[in-house]
XYZ file of C-alpha atoms in Angstrom:
710
model
C 31.690 -13.759 -27.526
C 29.051 -16.191 -28.696
C 26.363 -14.800 -30.922
C 23.100 -13.864 -29.339
C 20.415 -16.558 -29.432
C 17.296 -15.701 -31.429
C 14.266 -14.480 -29.536
C 11.767 -17.275 -29.061
C 8.318 -16.582 -30.398
C 5.266 -17.310 -28.310
C 2.033 -18.711 -29.700
C -0.820 -16.237 -29.785
C -4.432 -16.886 -28.919
C -5.069 -18.131 -32.422
C -2.200 -20.600 -32.221
C 0.117 -18.666 -34.548
C 3.480 -17.365 -33.401
C 4.235 -13.671 -33.068
C 7.509 -12.074 -32.083
C 8.071 -8.487 -31.048
C 11.537 -6.997 -30.748
C 10.920 -3.365 -30.037
C 8.728 -2.887 -33.134
C 5.537 -4.280 -34.527
C 6.108 -7.280 -36.804
C 6.789 -6.450 -40.419
C 5.520 -8.412 -43.357
C 8.738 -7.563 -45.275
C 11.461 -8.960 -43.041
C 14.219 -8.493 -45.595
C 13.586 -4.774 -45.972
C 13.315 -4.408 -42.218
C 16.739 -6.015 -41.704
C 18.230 -3.787 -44.377
C 16.847 -0.679 -42.669
C 18.295 -1.747 -39.322
C 21.731 -2.191 -40.925
C 21.512 1.402 -42.154
C 20.723 2.748 -38.682
C 23.707 4.593 -37.171
C 25.702 2.733 -34.531
C 25.905 4.510 -31.167
C 29.295 4.008 -29.548
C 29.002 6.498 -26.682
C 26.177 6.845 -24.147
C 25.626 9.877 -21.959
C 26.842 9.757 -18.363
C 23.395 9.076 -16.897
C 22.516 6.258 -19.290
C 25.974 4.772 -18.907
C 25.730 4.752 -15.120
C 22.241 3.232 -15.147
C 23.149 0.857 -17.998
C 20.177 1.762 -20.141
C 19.820 2.445 -23.848
C 21.000 5.855 -25.051
C 20.573 7.364 -28.510
C 23.898 9.251 -28.321
C 22.511 12.747 -28.940
C 22.713 15.842 -26.728
C 20.426 15.878 -24.872
C 19.420 12.251 -25.282
C 15.754 11.265 -25.315
C 15.998 9.453 -21.959
C 17.316 12.526 -20.117
C 14.759 14.741 -21.838
C 11.939 12.412 -20.792
C 13.135 12.228 -17.178
C 14.133 15.929 -17.062
C 17.747 15.184 -16.174
C 20.937 16.994 -17.053
C 22.491 15.235 -20.025
C 26.281 15.283 -20.202
C 29.137 13.341 -21.816
C 31.897 14.054 -19.284
C 32.764 10.495 -18.231
C 36.118 9.067 -19.323
C 36.041 7.437 -22.767
C 38.458 4.523 -23.139
C 38.208 3.611 -26.836
C 40.291 6.252 -28.495
C 39.155 9.717 -29.426
C 35.669 10.271 -28.021
C 33.011 11.052 -30.632
C 31.197 14.342 -30.189
C 27.474 13.778 -29.592
C 25.394 15.664 -32.153
C 22.637 18.020 -30.992
C 19.166 16.531 -30.856
C 17.967 18.671 -33.777
C 20.440 16.920 -36.068
C 19.033 13.547 -35.192
C 15.466 14.820 -35.465
C 16.169 16.062 -38.981
C 17.718 12.698 -39.826
C 14.710 10.819 -38.514
C 12.351 12.907 -40.597
C 14.171 11.966 -43.779
C 13.245 8.852 -45.766
C 15.118 5.684 -44.857
C 16.153 5.245 -48.477
C 18.711 8.058 -48.190
C 22.180 7.070 -49.253
C 24.561 5.916 -46.560
C 27.125 8.316 -48.068
C 24.947 11.360 -47.375
C 27.118 13.417 -45.012
C 24.035 15.110 -43.492
C 23.380 11.834 -41.685
C 25.497 11.608 -38.539
C 27.261 8.274 -38.313
C 29.587 7.910 -35.323
C 32.408 5.418 -35.457
C 31.226 1.825 -35.224
C 31.787 0.093 -31.887
C 34.536 -2.421 -31.407
C 33.455 -5.678 -33.008
C 33.836 -7.892 -29.952
C 31.819 -5.609 -27.618
C 28.045 -5.761 -27.226
C 26.367 -2.871 -25.406
C 23.873 -3.420 -22.616
C 21.175 -1.646 -24.576
C 21.688 -4.014 -27.515
C 21.394 -7.007 -25.218
C 18.147 -5.764 -23.786
C 16.851 -5.006 -27.238
C 17.287 -8.661 -28.206
C 16.426 -10.239 -24.895
C 13.219 -8.368 -24.189
C 10.662 -8.572 -27.007
C 7.478 -6.589 -26.642
C 4.214 -8.338 -25.927
C 0.742 -7.507 -27.113
C -2.416 -7.734 -24.976
C -5.661 -6.700 -26.644
C -3.866 -4.290 -28.963
C -1.744 -2.758 -26.185
C 2.033 -3.165 -26.376
C 4.051 -3.634 -23.193
C 7.806 -3.570 -22.815
C 8.874 -6.182 -20.244
C 11.975 -4.119 -19.416
C 9.872 -1.193 -18.189
C 9.550 -0.243 -14.545
C 6.095 -1.793 -14.495
C 6.998 -5.233 -15.838
C 6.213 -6.788 -12.466
C 2.631 -5.542 -12.899
C 2.376 -7.345 -16.220
C 3.463 -10.558 -14.537
C 0.941 -10.051 -11.739
C -1.881 -9.379 -14.204
C -0.943 -12.555 -16.025
C -1.237 -14.551 -12.816
C -4.579 -12.973 -12.004
C -5.900 -13.785 -15.453
C -4.920 -17.430 -15.497
C -5.254 -18.416 -11.850
C -7.725 -21.214 -11.219
C -7.418 -21.401 -7.446
C -10.963 -21.758 -6.154
C -9.948 -20.189 -2.839
C -9.067 -16.937 -4.558
C -11.947 -14.519 -4.496
C -10.924 -12.943 -7.794
C -11.449 -15.523 -10.470
C -12.187 -13.775 -13.778
C -15.361 -15.698 -14.516
C -18.512 -14.875 -16.429
C -20.386 -13.896 -13.246
C -18.047 -10.991 -12.474
C -17.385 -9.979 -16.051
C -20.922 -10.105 -17.437
C -22.404 -7.400 -15.248
C -23.606 -3.888 -15.900
C -20.832 -1.494 -16.841
C -20.954 0.232 -13.447
C -20.299 -3.079 -11.655
C -18.111 -4.969 -14.126
C -15.206 -6.622 -12.348
C -16.781 -6.325 -8.882
C -17.832 -9.337 -6.828
C -21.506 -9.971 -7.616
C -24.144 -9.351 -4.973
C -25.254 -12.362 -2.928
C -29.005 -12.055 -3.410
C -31.868 -14.050 -4.878
C -34.774 -12.880 -7.008
C -37.499 -13.505 -4.434
C -39.746 -10.582 -3.569
C -39.894 -11.534 0.116
C -38.855 -8.933 2.668
C -37.983 -11.497 5.334
C -34.378 -10.263 5.252
C -35.368 -7.134 7.215
C -34.391 -7.679 10.873
C -36.922 -7.824 13.679
C -37.382 -4.846 15.986
C -34.761 -5.719 18.646
C -32.163 -6.655 16.027
C -32.774 -3.485 14.009
C -32.283 -1.298 17.077
C -29.163 -3.216 18.069
C -27.668 -2.847 14.577
C -28.386 0.883 14.586
C -26.692 1.315 17.959
C -23.702 -0.730 16.847
C -23.367 1.424 13.730
C -23.129 4.702 15.656
C -21.018 3.292 18.480
C -18.525 1.249 16.432
C -18.848 1.593 12.658
C -18.704 5.388 12.341
C -15.193 6.776 12.701
C -14.652 10.054 10.836
C -17.505 10.050 8.281
C -20.032 11.529 10.738
C -22.617 12.970 8.356
C -25.775 12.016 10.305
C -27.400 13.449 13.401
C -27.838 10.332 15.495
C -31.042 11.327 17.291
C -32.686 12.220 13.977
C -31.810 8.835 12.476
C -33.081 7.058 15.581
C -36.398 8.858 15.076
C -36.511 7.603 11.505
C -35.909 4.060 12.717
C -38.907 4.166 15.052
C -41.148 5.327 12.202
C -39.711 2.597 9.970
C -40.350 -0.120 12.572
C -43.880 1.177 13.187
C -44.656 0.929 9.474
C -43.296 -2.616 9.476
C -45.542 -3.508 12.396
C -48.580 -2.138 10.559
C -47.473 -3.908 7.331
C -47.301 -0.688 5.365
C -45.091 -0.269 2.281
C -41.457 -0.066 3.305
C -40.923 3.609 2.399
C -44.455 4.957 2.841
C -43.800 7.326 5.737
C -40.097 8.138 5.380
C -39.606 8.266 1.631
C -37.042 6.454 -0.449
C -33.790 8.155 0.576
C -34.350 8.037 4.351
C -35.445 4.408 4.196
C -32.392 3.587 2.075
C -30.175 5.182 4.723
C -31.667 2.925 7.433
C -31.293 -0.202 5.305
C -27.658 0.595 4.492
C -26.876 1.344 8.136
C -28.173 -2.107 9.038
C -26.217 -3.659 6.148
C -22.925 -2.125 7.310
C -23.572 -3.069 10.926
C -24.448 -6.648 9.940
C -21.213 -6.974 7.997
C -18.994 -5.449 10.675
C -20.637 -7.197 13.619
C -19.686 -10.594 12.246
C -16.073 -9.557 11.714
C -15.680 -8.862 15.423
C -15.513 -12.618 15.914
C -12.209 -12.767 14.042
C -11.279 -14.377 10.744
C -14.042 -16.092 8.819
C -13.926 -18.822 6.240
C -14.961 -18.026 2.685
C -18.252 -19.886 3.219
C -19.058 -18.014 6.441
C -18.220 -14.686 4.866
C -20.462 -15.520 1.923
C -23.389 -16.100 4.298
C -22.776 -12.779 6.058
C -22.540 -10.975 2.724
C -25.808 -12.546 1.659
C -27.607 -11.019 4.662
C -25.987 -7.604 4.320
C -26.365 -7.543 0.518
C -30.107 -8.132 0.840
C -30.437 -5.023 3.006
C -28.129 -2.960 0.830
C -29.768 -3.891 -2.480
C -33.214 -3.091 -1.067
C -31.940 0.400 -0.279
C -30.254 0.667 -3.668
C -33.525 -0.049 -5.425
C -35.182 2.731 -3.431
C -32.583 5.359 -4.390
C -32.734 4.235 -8.018
C -36.491 4.929 -7.988
C -36.304 8.213 -6.064
C -38.587 10.881 -7.514
C -38.545 14.660 -7.371
C -35.818 17.160 -6.567
C -32.755 16.079 -4.551
C -32.602 16.638 -0.813
C -29.938 16.377 1.862
C -30.952 12.762 2.488
C -30.537 12.013 -1.227
C -26.834 12.761 -0.958
C -26.466 11.037 2.412
C -28.120 7.835 1.152
C -25.730 7.529 -1.772
C -22.660 8.367 0.290
C -23.386 5.674 2.850
C -24.003 3.290 -0.049
C -20.532 4.187 -1.340
C -19.049 3.283 2.042
C -20.768 -0.113 2.006
C -19.589 -0.797 -1.543
C -16.002 0.098 -0.689
C -16.029 -2.100 2.399
C -17.223 -5.056 0.313
C -14.711 -4.444 -2.520
C -17.346 -3.330 -5.045
C -14.902 -0.648 -6.101
C -16.268 0.119 -9.552
C -19.866 0.336 -8.378
C -18.656 2.549 -5.538
C -16.890 4.843 -7.997
C -19.988 5.366 -10.133
C -22.283 5.713 -7.116
C -20.005 8.377 -5.692
C -20.221 10.263 -8.982
C -23.986 10.402 -8.519
C -23.594 11.636 -4.935
C -21.055 14.228 -6.105
C -23.509 15.734 -8.584
C -26.259 15.846 -5.965
C -24.035 17.745 -3.516
C -23.245 20.298 -6.213
C -26.885 20.651 -7.212
C -27.751 21.374 -3.581
C -24.954 23.923 -3.295
C -23.355 22.013 -0.435
C -19.933 23.262 -1.493
C -20.922 26.878 -0.808
C -21.047 28.675 2.509
C -24.365 29.889 3.871
C -24.872 33.012 5.931
C -27.720 35.190 7.150
C -27.841 37.188 3.924
C -27.753 34.249 1.547
C -29.711 31.022 1.834
C -28.616 28.785 -1.033
C -30.153 26.979 -2.801
C -33.103 29.283 -3.289
C -35.528 26.338 -3.503
C -35.001 25.465 0.159
C -36.770 26.893 3.146
C -34.906 28.447 6.019
C -33.138 25.551 7.708
C -32.774 24.736 11.364
C -29.408 24.322 13.042
C -29.318 20.515 12.859
C -30.064 20.461 9.133
C -27.530 23.208 8.454
C -24.795 21.325 10.308
C -25.637 18.068 8.528
C -25.181 19.875 5.196
C -21.623 20.728 6.248
C -20.893 17.299 7.677
C -22.180 15.544 4.575
C -20.204 17.725 2.208
C -16.916 17.265 4.043
C -17.458 13.511 4.342
C -17.943 13.436 0.552
C -14.831 15.594 0.120
C -12.703 13.133 2.124
C -14.015 10.149 0.172
C -13.257 11.946 -3.093
C -9.606 12.577 -2.206
C -9.014 8.977 -1.146
C -10.829 7.536 -4.154
C -8.582 9.630 -6.390
C -5.380 8.154 -4.959
C -6.729 4.594 -4.736
C -7.990 4.700 -8.328
C -5.193 6.903 -9.660
C -7.824 9.199 -11.172
C -8.501 12.960 -11.042
C -10.344 14.476 -8.091
C -13.933 15.565 -8.635
C -14.117 18.396 -6.094
C -11.939 21.367 -7.029
C -10.736 23.459 -4.092
C -11.036 26.701 -6.049
C -14.817 26.172 -6.226
C -15.314 25.501 -2.499
C -15.920 28.020 0.261
C -17.968 25.808 2.592
C -17.015 26.149 6.259
C -16.281 23.226 8.534
C -19.073 22.013 10.831
C -19.241 23.247 14.406
C -17.510 21.283 17.145
C -20.762 20.094 18.665
C -21.736 16.521 19.533
C -25.096 15.187 18.369
C -26.642 15.157 21.838
C -25.813 18.858 22.269
C -27.643 20.013 19.125
C -31.149 21.476 18.920
C -33.047 22.946 15.944
C -32.357 26.406 17.399
C -28.632 25.878 17.955
C -26.144 24.281 20.361
C -27.519 23.532 23.799
C -24.204 24.332 25.489
C -22.472 27.697 25.678
C -18.872 26.488 25.353
C -17.275 24.093 22.900
C -17.070 20.553 24.278
C -13.612 19.411 25.340
C -13.560 16.184 23.293
C -15.902 16.406 20.329
C -16.553 13.573 17.888
C -16.687 16.066 15.009
C -13.021 17.003 15.501
C -11.953 13.865 13.634
C -14.163 14.735 10.646
C -12.711 18.246 10.497
C -9.079 17.167 10.750
C -9.592 14.337 8.283
C -10.988 16.860 5.814
C -7.973 19.119 6.375
C -5.454 16.382 5.683
C -7.503 15.217 2.696
C -7.118 18.722 1.278
C -3.317 18.412 1.598
C -3.393 14.984 -0.065
C -5.333 16.499 -2.940
C -2.741 19.250 -3.263
C 0.068 16.658 -3.387
C -1.750 14.752 -6.126
C -2.263 17.962 -8.070
C 1.282 19.370 -7.730
C 3.726 16.514 -7.130
C 2.022 14.000 -9.420
C 0.954 16.578 -11.995
C 0.742 15.412 -15.589
C 2.015 18.837 -16.635
C 5.552 19.213 -17.901
C 7.086 20.149 -14.544
C 10.732 19.799 -13.634
C 11.831 17.542 -10.803
C 12.881 20.649 -8.899
C 9.343 22.077 -9.082
C 7.862 18.793 -7.898
C 10.394 18.605 -5.084
C 9.549 22.140 -3.963
C 5.844 21.258 -3.967
C 6.582 18.162 -1.874
C 8.492 20.222 0.678
C 5.604 22.697 0.974
C 3.096 19.909 1.483
C 5.336 18.156 4.016
C 5.500 21.355 6.066
C 1.716 21.600 5.951
C 1.429 18.010 7.130
C 3.744 18.673 10.065
C 1.704 21.744 11.001
C -1.491 19.681 10.719
C -0.026 17.062 13.050
C 0.965 19.709 15.610
C -2.530 21.245 15.569
C -4.376 18.050 16.541
C -6.269 18.160 19.837
C -4.711 15.988 22.566
C -7.199 13.121 22.262
C -6.366 12.774 18.557
C -2.648 13.509 18.703
C -0.564 13.353 21.856
C -2.634 11.036 24.045
C -1.768 7.364 23.699
C -4.673 5.736 21.791
C -4.819 2.712 24.100
C -5.852 4.985 26.966
C -8.859 6.400 25.084
C -12.410 5.126 24.936
C -13.011 2.912 21.856
C -14.676 5.570 19.687
C -11.903 8.131 20.224
C -9.267 5.397 19.904
C -10.511 4.537 16.413
C -10.523 8.189 15.430
C -6.984 8.759 16.716
C -5.663 5.687 14.889
C -7.491 6.660 11.683
C -5.793 10.056 11.690
C -2.400 8.557 12.548
C -2.760 6.212 9.594
C -3.890 9.079 7.369
C -0.853 11.130 8.440
C 1.633 8.346 7.693
C -0.013 7.658 4.336
C 0.043 11.353 3.433
C 3.796 11.531 4.115
C 4.357 8.418 2.019
C 2.210 9.841 -0.775
C 4.173 13.100 -0.655
C 7.708 11.713 -0.591
C 7.715 8.317 -2.343
C 8.313 9.645 -5.905
C 11.736 10.858 -4.755
C 12.940 7.409 -3.730
C 14.167 7.078 -7.303
C 15.966 10.434 -7.529
C 19.523 11.209 -6.569
C 19.195 14.468 -4.645
C 16.337 14.091 -2.174
C 17.767 12.372 0.898
C 15.456 14.343 3.193
C 12.431 13.022 1.320
C 13.783 9.482 1.378
C 14.290 9.547 5.143
C 10.803 10.963 5.741
C 9.198 8.441 3.397
C 10.922 5.457 5.001
C 10.151 6.753 8.499
C 6.470 7.201 7.619
C 6.422 3.733 6.092
C 7.847 2.250 9.280
C 5.271 4.127 11.389
C 2.380 2.920 9.245
C 3.583 -0.701 9.317
C 3.972 -0.603 13.097
C 0.488 0.829 13.453
C -1.050 -1.736 11.101
C 0.718 -4.550 12.909
C -0.857 -3.367 16.170
C -4.256 -2.969 14.506
C -4.118 -6.567 13.290
C -4.671 -7.734 16.849
C -7.943 -5.818 17.169
C -10.670 -6.766 14.695
C -12.624 -3.608 15.576
C -9.707 -1.559 14.246
C -8.449 -3.476 11.217
C -11.876 -3.423 9.549
C -12.823 0.093 10.645
C -11.454 1.871 7.565
C -12.143 0.815 3.986
C -8.732 2.113 2.874
C -6.622 0.184 5.433
C -5.519 -2.467 2.952
C -4.642 0.200 0.402
C -2.335 1.836 2.964
C -0.726 -1.564 3.615
C -0.217 -1.904 -0.132
C 1.397 1.556 -0.396
C 3.719 0.955 2.550
C 4.852 -2.463 1.328
C 5.430 -1.120 -2.182
C 7.715 1.568 -0.718
C 9.697 -1.046 1.235
C 10.217 -3.228 -1.831
C 10.961 -0.336 -4.201
C 13.545 1.049 -1.784
C 15.111 -2.402 -1.419
C 15.452 -2.581 -5.194
C 16.723 0.984 -5.486
C 19.479 0.362 -2.950
C 21.104 -1.969 -5.457
C 21.785 0.847 -7.908
C 21.989 3.654 -5.355
C 23.856 2.529 -2.235
C 23.181 5.043 0.521
C 23.685 5.404 4.226
C 20.491 7.419 4.738
C 18.905 4.501 6.588
C 21.178 2.135 8.510
C 21.023 -1.570 7.717
C 19.716 -2.510 11.141
C 16.719 -0.199 10.770
C 16.079 -1.470 7.261
C 16.140 -5.034 8.534
C 13.471 -4.206 11.112
C 11.359 -2.491 8.480
C 11.646 -5.501 6.185
C 10.583 -7.771 9.040
C 7.561 -5.539 9.662
C 6.766 -5.631 5.970
C 6.725 -9.432 6.047
C 4.262 -9.444 8.935
C 1.965 -6.889 7.289
C 2.180 -8.778 4.004
C 0.850 -11.744 5.937
C -1.997 -9.634 7.377
C -2.927 -8.575 3.856
C -2.945 -12.166 2.608
C -5.119 -13.309 5.493
C -7.520 -10.447 4.825
C -7.893 -11.383 1.155
C -10.380 -14.234 1.472
C -13.456 -12.223 0.548
C -12.110 -8.965 -0.887
C -11.077 -9.228 -4.515
C -8.917 -6.115 -4.676
C -7.000 -7.298 -1.592
C -6.224 -10.520 -3.418
C -4.949 -8.480 -6.345
C -2.901 -6.266 -4.012
C -1.300 -9.408 -2.599
C -0.458 -10.915 -5.995
C 1.025 -7.637 -7.242
C 3.103 -7.256 -4.091
C 4.348 -10.833 -4.473
C 5.879 -9.865 -7.816
C 7.420 -6.654 -6.513
C 8.638 -8.497 -3.436
C 10.378 -11.125 -5.558
C 12.323 -8.330 -7.264
C 13.374 -7.006 -3.846
C 14.460 -10.472 -2.739
C 16.675 -10.847 -5.786
C 18.285 -7.537 -4.940
C 18.958 -8.758 -1.432
C 20.731 -11.775 -2.924
C 22.710 -9.474 -5.203
C 24.016 -7.603 -2.167
C 24.832 -10.824 -0.338
C 21.811 -10.754 2.001
C 19.419 -13.661 2.555
C 16.247 -13.437 0.458
C 14.043 -13.425 3.547
C 14.563 -11.715 6.878
C 15.843 -13.938 9.659
C 12.807 -13.266 11.834
C 9.303 -14.641 11.524
C 6.181 -13.079 10.120
C 6.415 -14.432 6.589
C 3.205 -14.818 4.657
C 1.784 -18.271 5.017
C 2.855 -20.905 2.535
C 6.288 -19.407 1.839
C 9.682 -20.926 2.504
C 11.879 -19.839 5.366
C 15.262 -18.189 5.231
C 17.140 -21.473 5.234
C 15.362 -22.839 2.192
C 17.421 -22.869 -0.992
C 15.798 -20.557 -3.527
C 16.555 -20.636 -7.217
C 15.569 -18.195 -9.900
C 15.519 -19.988 -13.252
C 16.301 -16.924 -15.318
C 19.570 -16.449 -13.403
C 20.857 -19.663 -14.958
C 20.801 -18.218 -18.486
C 24.536 -17.907 -19.050
C 24.424 -17.975 -22.852
C 23.123 -14.433 -23.020
C 25.302 -12.628 -20.513
C 28.082 -15.059 -19.708
C 27.400 -15.664 -15.993
C 24.447 -15.775 -13.679
C 25.887 -12.874 -11.688
C 26.018 -10.630 -14.725
C 22.372 -11.408 -15.467
C 21.486 -10.169 -12.023
C 23.635 -7.079 -12.350
C 22.158 -6.213 -15.731
C 18.481 -6.984 -15.140
C 17.876 -6.005 -11.543
C 19.307 -2.463 -11.518
C 17.312 -1.596 -14.649
C 13.926 -2.607 -13.235
C 13.094 0.922 -12.040
C 15.167 2.949 -14.489
C 12.106 3.970 -16.491
C 9.812 4.413 -13.471
C 8.121 7.812 -13.772
C 6.130 9.940 -11.337
C 2.898 8.864 -13.006
C 3.843 5.201 -12.574
C 3.170 5.507 -8.851
C -0.451 6.286 -9.698
C -0.525 3.318 -12.057
C 0.742 1.184 -9.203
C -1.961 2.589 -6.886
C -4.717 1.658 -9.295
C -3.209 -1.650 -10.405
C -5.571 -3.731 -8.270
C -8.588 -2.013 -9.850
C -7.214 -2.042 -13.387
C -9.789 -3.256 -15.968
C -8.300 -6.651 -16.784
C -8.568 -7.980 -20.336
C -11.092 -10.658 -21.104
C -9.208 -13.931 -20.527
C -11.248 -15.581 -23.281
C -9.739 -13.198 -25.826
C -6.166 -13.270 -24.501
C -4.059 -16.384 -24.528
C -1.799 -16.779 -21.488
C 1.045 -17.377 -23.905
C 0.752 -13.775 -25.069
C 2.475 -12.890 -21.810
C 6.236 -13.331 -21.465
C 7.378 -16.230 -19.358
C 8.893 -14.261 -16.512
C 10.249 -16.291 -13.611
């Protein structure tokens, strides 16, 4: 076999060339080569590493199996003579602790028989073919399960397409820490308050907010807010200071309500150009920023409205892709809810906090509604950002709000004797319940603790049972009744909970796509993915639905990632758990939803990042389809715009590298199956947060520091 070609070095930001081959560069290359010659040669890999064609250190148990908590065995047939006995891991550990200058004749150093001269192991090939790269002091291995993310980040850093909303420029980067990376606000520095709508428009925006914009986050009492609006408009008529009568937090709530309604009202007209969306954002940002200034200047002790104002600001920020600002603003709201004791139950014997007067029924119910709305946001922020949850269930004993509609509430209590048949608060309660299960999944299945796969699998099964019980307990108008037959407000609630249910099942079961003994979880994950894609595809035809939930595009991202990961995994793990016809339909749905995500990326930066990241993962899945003899694209329509059809000849330049592996087919067989070999449970959370990852400063990182992946 021809000798391996040397690894090509890439120029760094300074113009010099740096090469990484599994280790940091050494200034003494001669000594480094000598040390590598003294390293023991591994001629036998464990059964797992051999089957997956990944590097093995030849000990028992090997480091790969220990890391992935797998059974390590050497039972496979050995065809090169007498099989060497793998030494226990302690022997190797002792060897590694000894100085490298030890004599090669020292019998305490285990040296298995050298491999046959004409054979080159897969692990050796990858060691030479995949040098590490360095980005701002961080080293990345392109052969890891996240190498497609590195390629996507490279594209995001160097793209110059003016139509892309995420262009890493000075405007986005040079902001306050709490907003760095977010799209900047579209405002000017003028002190004029002409951006505040006139009386009819303000009332119309308020009505639109309560009728259309609110789905499950029902933390306000509508009639109370309408009273605030009349006071606000009266002050405007008399030319009084904007917050003179209502105070800062209540006025900020009204301004943010109008900002959200302004933004959403324009989206009812369908897709907007980047210029049109910029004009709409300018109007809504003016209202929002005026409210933000009021909460920033709020004086005195916190009140219920202090928490409500910041929570509704979080919702606006999330809907406009100001994810980092939303994260920090939510942290402020979180602390206010704790300071007010909103996480604790109240009863006749205990009125907490002690600084408050005895509250009326409406205020008491709004405390509960506000807390549980914050709780839901917290659980979803944790999965979207891949970060820990702020609210801890062990510290919470707050009860759910009563099933009473706003119009049936009085300061003394409900005005009706029986619970209403179809209550708008049901959706808030059931969303909070499923959010609690999602939090439990994140805590137990994705735990950073040293848990075995069996423990994680058992936790997933418990959570799946809870999700099924949750689904069965839904009231008819949120569960069994066909959403299209419901009035618009209930239809949005029913669809929101259906989407939350499908996402929760995906979140629970997706880590087991890459295991070998969890067919039940695989089937449930793929089924939930199909259900979510079907639902999203239907939502795409109704602008009032697609833009109703700030986390819709995240769910699309999760579902598409599952489709592509499973397509890749099928190359190394052929199964009959899902028939090919069903998988073909799912892939077709994925193509359509990928197109919906691309079309929804004009003004939302994290959606653009989602799309670019999925493009990379999707290309891996397409190569796997070719490997199995399938066309790279499904035969049906629905492809994202600008892409070739199924009949177009597609080439992958790296498949033509025959010097390294001998044939293009062997390149595919060696590279593609190994893409997810090192994918860990925690990598799913990295994937979740990849669109919000703090990108390096492009001015300090040369694009050539990234590997030239195809």
